[in-house]
mmCIF file of C-alpha atoms and ligand atoms in Angstrom:
data_model
loop_
_atom_site.group_PDB
_atom_site.id
_atom_site.type_symbol
_atom_site.label_atom_id
_atom_site.label_comp_id
_atom_site.label_asym_id
_atom_site.label_seq_id
_atom_site.Cartn_x
_atom_site.Cartn_y
_atom_site.Cartn_z
ATOM 1 C CA MET A 1273 87.870 94.392 113.231
ATOM 2 C CA ASP A 1274 89.724 94.909 116.789
ATOM 3 C CA SER A 1275 88.672 91.721 118.691
ATOM 4 C CA ARG A 1276 90.032 92.700 122.055
ATOM 5 C CA GLN A 1277 88.953 92.971 125.097
ATOM 6 C CA PRO A 1278 90.220 96.153 128.104
ATOM 7 C CA ILE A 1279 91.643 95.559 130.832
ATOM 8 C CA PHE A 1280 92.992 96.959 133.634
ATOM 9 C CA VAL A 1281 95.531 96.568 135.604
ATOM 10 C CA PHE A 1282 97.252 96.773 139.361
ATOM 11 C CA ILE A 1283 100.454 96.483 141.188
ATOM 12 C CA SER A 1284 102.636 97.362 143.769
ATOM 13 C CA GLY A 1285 105.754 96.445 142.545
ATOM 14 C CA ALA A 1286 108.695 94.698 139.890
ATOM 15 C CA GLY A 1287 105.655 94.303 137.456
ATOM 16 C CA LYS A 1288 107.129 91.108 135.798
ATOM 17 C CA THR A 1289 103.372 89.484 136.096
ATOM 18 C CA LEU A 1290 101.906 92.555 134.277
ATOM 19 C CA GLU A 1291 105.690 92.229 131.293
ATOM 20 C CA ALA A 1292 104.039 88.755 131.001
ATOM 21 C CA ILE A 1293 100.189 90.193 130.965
ATOM 22 C CA ILE A 1294 101.261 92.398 128.372
ATOM 23 C CA ARG A 1295 103.354 89.696 126.162
ATOM 24 C CA GLY A 1296 101.274 87.104 126.992
ATOM 25 C CA CYS A 1297 97.346 88.199 126.060
ATOM 26 C CA VAL A 1298 95.774 87.652 122.915
ATOM 27 C CA VAL A 1299 92.864 88.817 124.213
ATOM 28 C CA ALA A 1300 92.752 90.679 126.674
ATOM 29 C CA GLU A 1301 94.508 94.000 125.869
ATOM 30 C CA VAL A 1302 96.097 96.282 128.718
ATOM 31 C CA LYS A 1303 95.342 99.147 128.714
ATOM 32 C CA HIS A 1304 95.937 101.199 132.326
ATOM 33 C CA VAL A 1305 98.177 100.632 134.936
ATOM 34 C CA TYR A 1306 97.418 101.222 138.505
ATOM 35 C CA SER A 1307 100.254 100.868 141.340
ATOM 36 C CA SER A 1308 100.035 101.402 145.005
ATOM 37 C CA VAL A 1309 103.357 102.455 145.508
ATOM 38 C CA ASP A 1310 104.379 105.543 143.496
ATOM 39 C CA ASP A 1311 107.957 103.804 141.844
ATOM 40 C CA ALA A 1312 106.831 100.712 141.167
ATOM 41 C CA MET A 1313 109.711 99.533 138.264
ATOM 42 C CA GLY A 1314 106.526 97.365 137.589
ATOM 43 C CA LEU A 1315 105.492 101.817 136.080
ATOM 44 C CA THR A 1316 108.673 101.000 134.258
ATOM 45 C CA VAL A 1317 107.107 98.702 132.120
ATOM 46 C CA ALA A 1318 103.853 99.741 131.238
ATOM 47 C CA ARG A 1319 106.014 103.082 130.668
ATOM 48 C CA ASP A 1320 108.366 100.995 127.618
ATOM 49 C CA ALA A 1321 105.351 99.116 126.787
ATOM 50 C CA GLY A 1322 103.771 102.762 126.193
ATOM 51 C CA ILE A 1323 99.890 102.253 128.254
ATOM 52 C CA MET A 1324 98.595 104.897 130.399
ATOM 53 C CA ARG A 1325 99.519 104.173 133.417
ATOM 54 C CA ASN A 1326 98.330 105.798 137.410
ATOM 55 C CA ALA A 1327 100.152 106.001 140.365
ATOM 56 C CA ALA A 1328 98.265 105.642 144.202
ATOM 57 C CA PHE A 1329 99.143 109.288 146.019
ATOM 58 C CA ASN A 1330 99.894 109.276 149.950
ATOM 59 C CA ASN A 1331 99.866 105.477 149.237
ATOM 60 C CA ASP A 1332 96.031 105.346 149.575
ATOM 61 C CA LYS A 1333 93.454 102.749 149.143
ATOM 62 C CA ILE A 1334 92.196 103.268 145.836
ATOM 63 C CA SER A 1335 89.186 104.775 144.824
ATOM 64 C CA ILE A 1336 86.258 104.852 142.791
ATOM 65 C CA GLU A 1337 87.011 108.386 141.843
ATOM 66 C CA GLN A 1338 90.355 106.537 140.454
ATOM 67 C CA LEU A 1339 88.776 104.008 138.818
ATOM 68 C CA ASP A 1340 86.173 106.665 137.002
ATOM 69 C CA TYR A 1341 89.281 108.993 135.893
ATOM 70 C CA MET A 1342 91.018 105.673 134.280
ATOM 71 C CA ILE A 1343 87.631 105.020 132.274
ATOM 72 C CA ASP A 1344 87.608 108.752 131.016
ATOM 73 C CA ARG A 1345 90.735 108.799 129.982
ATOM 74 C CA VAL A 1346 91.622 105.086 128.302
ATOM 75 C CA GLY A 1347 88.434 106.354 126.712
ATOM 76 C CA VAL A 1348 86.722 102.329 127.457
ATOM 77 C CA THR A 1349 85.406 100.413 130.850
ATOM 78 C CA PRO A 1350 88.020 97.990 131.184
ATOM 79 C CA LYS A 1351 85.800 93.847 130.853
ATOM 80 C CA LEU A 1352 88.345 92.967 133.771
ATOM 81 C CA ILE A 1353 90.643 94.577 136.926
ATOM 82 C CA VAL A 1354 93.370 92.207 136.732
ATOM 83 C CA LEU A 1355 95.195 92.534 140.316
ATOM 84 C CA ALA A 1356 98.827 91.219 139.622
ATOM 85 C CA GLY A 1357 101.027 91.737 142.408
ATOM 86 C CA TYR A 1358 98.230 95.132 144.190
ATOM 87 C CA MET A 1359 99.395 94.771 147.941
ATOM 88 C CA LYS A 1360 96.092 96.292 148.614
ATOM 89 C CA LEU A 1361 92.868 94.889 149.826
ATOM 90 C CA LEU A 1362 89.988 96.494 147.465
ATOM 91 C CA THR A 1363 86.965 97.767 149.500
ATOM 92 C CA PRO A 1364 84.039 97.197 149.595
ATOM 93 C CA GLU A 1365 82.717 100.662 148.056
ATOM 94 C CA PHE A 1366 85.054 99.869 145.185
ATOM 95 C CA ILE A 1367 84.326 95.720 144.363
ATOM 96 C CA SER A 1368 79.979 97.069 143.770
ATOM 97 C CA TYR A 1369 80.757 100.144 141.960
ATOM 98 C CA ALA A 1370 83.029 97.662 139.535
ATOM 99 C CA THR A 1371 80.454 94.584 139.551
ATOM 100 C CA LYS A 1372 76.890 97.813 138.743
ATOM 101 C CA LEU A 1373 79.863 98.762 135.569
ATOM 102 C CA GLY A 1374 79.940 94.900 134.926
ATOM 103 C CA ILE A 1375 83.874 95.061 135.197
ATOM 104 C CA SER A 1376 84.588 91.341 137.123
ATOM 105 C CA ILE A 1377 87.638 91.557 139.695
ATOM 106 C CA ILE A 1378 90.616 88.308 139.821
ATOM 107 C CA ASN A 1379 93.982 87.873 141.473
ATOM 108 C CA ILE A 1380 96.860 86.006 141.380
ATOM 109 C CA HIS A 1381 98.157 84.433 144.965
ATOM 110 C CA PRO A 1382 100.909 82.382 145.547
ATOM 111 C CA SER A 1383 99.958 79.505 147.293
ATOM 112 C CA LEU A 1384 96.593 76.900 146.784
ATOM 113 C CA LEU A 1385 93.923 78.216 148.777
ATOM 114 C CA PRO A 1386 92.588 77.980 150.721
ATOM 115 C CA LYS A 1387 96.073 77.588 152.059
ATOM 116 C CA HIS A 1388 98.816 80.262 152.654
ATOM 117 C CA LYS A 1389 96.999 83.232 153.073
ATOM 118 C CA GLY A 1390 98.601 86.656 152.965
ATOM 119 C CA LEU A 1391 102.505 86.649 152.740
ATOM 120 C CA ASN A 1392 105.775 84.757 152.675
ATOM 121 C CA THR A 1393 103.577 81.057 151.503
ATOM 122 C CA HIS A 1394 107.599 79.513 150.750
ATOM 123 C CA GLN A 1395 107.936 79.235 154.197
ATOM 124 C CA ARG A 1396 104.997 78.726 155.287
ATOM 125 C CA VAL A 1397 104.970 75.727 152.203
ATOM 126 C CA LEU A 1398 108.032 74.673 153.558
ATOM 127 C CA ASP A 1399 107.285 75.152 157.544
ATOM 128 C CA ALA A 1400 103.461 72.974 156.569
ATOM 129 C CA GLY A 1401 106.390 70.776 154.579
ATOM 130 C CA ASP A 1402 103.524 70.454 152.125
ATOM 131 C CA LYS A 1403 103.878 68.108 149.839
ATOM 132 C CA LEU A 1404 102.374 69.851 146.948
ATOM 133 C CA HIS A 1405 102.870 73.774 146.031
ATOM 134 C CA GLY A 1406 101.254 76.319 143.016
ATOM 135 C CA PHE A 1407 98.952 78.929 142.650
ATOM 136 C CA THR A 1408 95.444 80.463 142.718
ATOM 137 C CA VAL A 1409 93.306 82.568 140.173
ATOM 138 C CA HIS A 1410 90.781 84.159 142.038
ATOM 139 C CA HIS A 1411 87.662 86.318 142.069
ATOM 140 C CA VAL A 1412 88.066 89.453 144.404
ATOM 141 C CA THR A 1413 86.374 89.936 147.294
ATOM 142 C CA ASP A 1414 87.178 92.271 150.134
ATOM 143 C CA GLU A 1415 88.334 89.584 152.147
ATOM 144 C CA LEU A 1416 92.169 88.873 152.098
ATOM 145 C CA ASP A 1417 92.848 85.572 148.849
ATOM 146 C CA SER A 1418 88.751 84.765 149.864
ATOM 147 C CA GLY A 1419 86.791 84.491 146.587
ATOM 148 C CA PRO A 1420 85.674 82.234 144.700
ATOM 149 C CA ILE A 1421 88.885 80.179 143.250
ATOM 150 C CA ILE A 1422 88.372 80.395 138.476
ATOM 151 C CA HIS A 1423 91.953 78.066 138.767
ATOM 152 C CA GLN A 1424 94.660 76.348 140.557
ATOM 153 C CA THR A 1425 98.046 74.792 139.616
ATOM 154 C CA ASP A 1426 99.764 72.711 141.364
ATOM 155 C CA PHE A 1427 103.850 71.424 141.584
ATOM 156 C CA ARG A 1428 105.892 68.520 143.642
ATOM 157 C CA VAL A 1429 107.616 70.045 146.877
ATOM 158 C CA VAL A 1430 110.803 67.667 146.658
ATOM 159 C CA GLU A 1431 113.427 68.091 148.864
ATOM 160 C CA ASP A 1432 115.987 70.412 148.201
ATOM 161 C CA ASP A 1433 113.292 72.905 147.820
ATOM 162 C CA THR A 1434 113.909 76.418 149.697
ATOM 163 C CA VAL A 1435 112.221 79.449 149.498
ATOM 164 C CA GLU A 1436 114.858 80.711 146.166
ATOM 165 C CA SER A 1437 113.353 77.833 144.506
ATOM 166 C CA LEU A 1438 110.079 77.633 144.854
ATOM 167 C CA MET A 1439 109.600 81.143 144.030
ATOM 168 C CA VAL A 1440 111.131 80.991 141.270
ATOM 169 C CA CYS A 1441 108.790 77.511 140.277
ATOM 170 C CA VAL A 1442 105.524 79.032 140.787
ATOM 171 C CA LYS A 1443 106.392 82.690 139.611
ATOM 172 C CA MET A 1444 107.500 80.767 136.334
ATOM 173 C CA ARG A 1445 103.650 78.765 136.378
ATOM 174 C CA GLU A 1446 102.509 82.439 136.782
ATOM 175 C CA GLN A 1447 103.776 84.239 134.468
ATOM 176 C CA LEU A 1448 103.103 81.118 131.397
ATOM 177 C CA PHE A 1449 98.967 80.573 132.443
ATOM 178 C CA TYR A 1450 97.934 83.872 134.319
ATOM 179 C CA PRO A 1451 98.056 85.586 130.534
ATOM 180 C CA MET A 1452 95.800 82.235 129.228
ATOM 181 C CA ILE A 1453 93.650 82.468 131.943
ATOM 182 C CA ILE A 1454 92.704 85.418 131.713
ATOM 183 C CA ASP A 1455 91.847 85.383 127.677
ATOM 184 C CA GLY A 1456 90.468 82.603 128.600
ATOM 185 C CA ILE A 1457 87.657 84.077 131.123
ATOM 186 C CA LEU A 1458 86.966 87.094 128.589
ATOM 187 C CA ASP A 1459 86.408 84.403 125.338
ATOM 188 C CA ASP A 1460 84.042 83.067 128.267
ATOM 189 C CA SER A 1461 82.229 85.899 128.504
ATOM 190 C CA LYS A 1462 81.483 86.475 124.908
HETATM 191 C C1 LIG B 1793 103.864 87.542 142.413
HETATM 192 O O1 LIG B 1793 103.966 86.117 142.157
HETATM 193 C C2 LIG B 1793 102.129 86.982 142.990
HETATM 194 O O2 LIG B 1793 100.436 85.747 143.037
HETATM 195 C C3 LIG B 1793 102.056 87.774 143.750
HETATM 196 O O3 LIG B 1793 102.543 88.868 143.642
HETATM 197 C C4 LIG B 1793 104.049 88.305 142.640
HETATM 198 C C5 LIG B 1793 103.772 89.473 141.419
HETATM 199 O O4 LIG B 1793 105.578 89.906 141.380
HETATM 200 N N1 LIG B 1793 100.758 88.256 144.632
HETATM 201 P P1 LIG B 1793 105.489 91.598 139.719
HETATM 202 O O5 LIG B 1793 104.907 91.956 140.970
HETATM 203 O O6 LIG B 1793 105.106 90.846 139.151
HETATM 204 O O7 LIG B 1793 106.900 90.163 140.283
#
């Protein structure tokens, strides 16, 4: 019996986190990828992995109908929607519809929330003189980067750090841990 559990992944960009999820998850199985940008590199990652995919029309926000379309297409309702570099806010209607279907939604954000919500987190860490930096995995609400926290990984900021070095440190950790966190959530929900 296949004990893998279906997830959908939402992206907007390069899809490096998506790639890490596809390779690193042993419980979760990516069944559909949705992109808010129609030429996102991450769609190529999904295609190469043989995963169904689609993209926003006119850069619109994702609708309930689009979620229904994905579920119909795949033939399964996912346990989890995983945001992986998804740069749009989900509407309250979308979130409550997903909840009604029994779908949880999580996001990964490159800072130690509640510090540095939004963009340019690495620069803001340097500007603030923070001693620690890291990433946060949290439940998604309709407010930006604000849902209940599931996991944080931190590391020390050192004197020579730059935006680029912090980005590398964060992404390395995100790509290593996010798949395990996703699998852990699915294991716990069994
Ligand atoms: C990650 O750093 C994540 O924290 C942020 O977007 C980035 C995803 O990059 N939300 P990619 O598109 O997966 O390469």
